């Protein structure tokens, strides 16, 4: 008998233009204090394209920026991961940069 392999997993995505995911709002206190940094979130995405869990994989070093990133992504839509023709739950890393010159 020939062993069948499950279809490859196509990862979830957050960067499709039609999703209209807004950038996080820069916290005013963080802006005043000159806080900048990169946050990387690990997001568990449902088969329906909504975030199930959001964990900080890499902190910016500033809790205000980390929480602003988490709050924004909580309202994002995602292209769910797919295994063959079936949408499935999967995780994706979401990097977000906070720069004062933006």
mmCIF file of C-alpha atoms in Angstrom, residues 9-14 19 21 41-54 73 76-82 87-94:
data_model
loop_
_atom_site.group_PDB
_atom_site.id
_atom_site.type_symbol
_atom_site.label_atom_id
_atom_site.label_comp_id
_atom_site.label_asym_id
_atom_site.label_seq_id
_atom_site.Cartn_x
_atom_site.Cartn_y
_atom_site.Cartn_z
ATOM 1 C CA UNK A 9 0.270 23.462 5.504
ATOM 2 C CA UNK A 10 0.013 26.930 3.959
ATOM 3 C CA UNK A 11 0.638 29.351 6.840
ATOM 4 C CA UNK A 12 -1.738 32.015 8.093
ATOM 5 C CA UNK A 13 -1.157 35.560 6.796
ATOM 6 C CA UNK A 14 -1.773 39.040 8.186
ATOM 7 C CA UNK A 19 -7.593 42.746 5.328
ATOM 8 C CA UNK A 21 -5.328 45.793 9.405
ATOM 9 C CA UNK A 41 3.755 38.698 18.561
ATOM 10 C CA UNK A 42 2.903 35.028 18.230
ATOM 11 C CA UNK A 43 -0.737 34.880 17.173
ATOM 12 C CA UNK A 44 -2.818 31.710 17.142
ATOM 13 C CA UNK A 45 -5.236 32.260 14.239
ATOM 14 C CA UNK A 46 -8.554 30.432 14.002
ATOM 15 C CA UNK A 47 -9.781 28.706 10.866
ATOM 16 C CA UNK A 48 -12.148 31.694 10.552
ATOM 17 C CA UNK A 49 -9.241 34.178 10.450
ATOM 18 C CA UNK A 50 -9.601 35.694 13.918
ATOM 19 C CA UNK A 51 -6.920 35.805 16.629
ATOM 20 C CA UNK A 52 -7.442 33.166 19.320
ATOM 21 C CA UNK A 53 -4.409 33.997 21.462
ATOM 22 C CA UNK A 54 -1.753 36.695 21.257
ATOM 23 C CA UNK A 73 -3.676 42.852 16.605
ATOM 24 C CA UNK A 76 -7.070 42.245 13.070
ATOM 25 C CA UNK A 77 -8.343 39.761 10.516
ATOM 26 C CA UNK A 78 -6.081 37.074 9.099
ATOM 27 C CA UNK A 79 -6.003 34.794 6.103
ATOM 28 C CA UNK A 80 -6.284 31.445 7.888
ATOM 29 C CA UNK A 81 -3.778 28.671 7.374
ATOM 30 C CA UNK A 82 -4.886 25.919 5.024
ATOM 31 C CA UNK A 87 -8.866 26.167 6.739
ATOM 32 C CA UNK A 88 -7.179 25.230 10.022
ATOM 33 C CA UNK A 89 -6.019 26.898 13.237
ATOM 34 C CA UNK A 90 -2.318 27.808 13.135
ATOM 35 C CA UNK A 91 0.180 30.269 14.564
ATOM 36 C CA UNK A 92 1.900 33.153 12.800
ATOM 37 C CA UNK A 93 4.550 35.626 13.939
ATOM 38 C CA UNK A 94 3.631 39.299 13.572
#
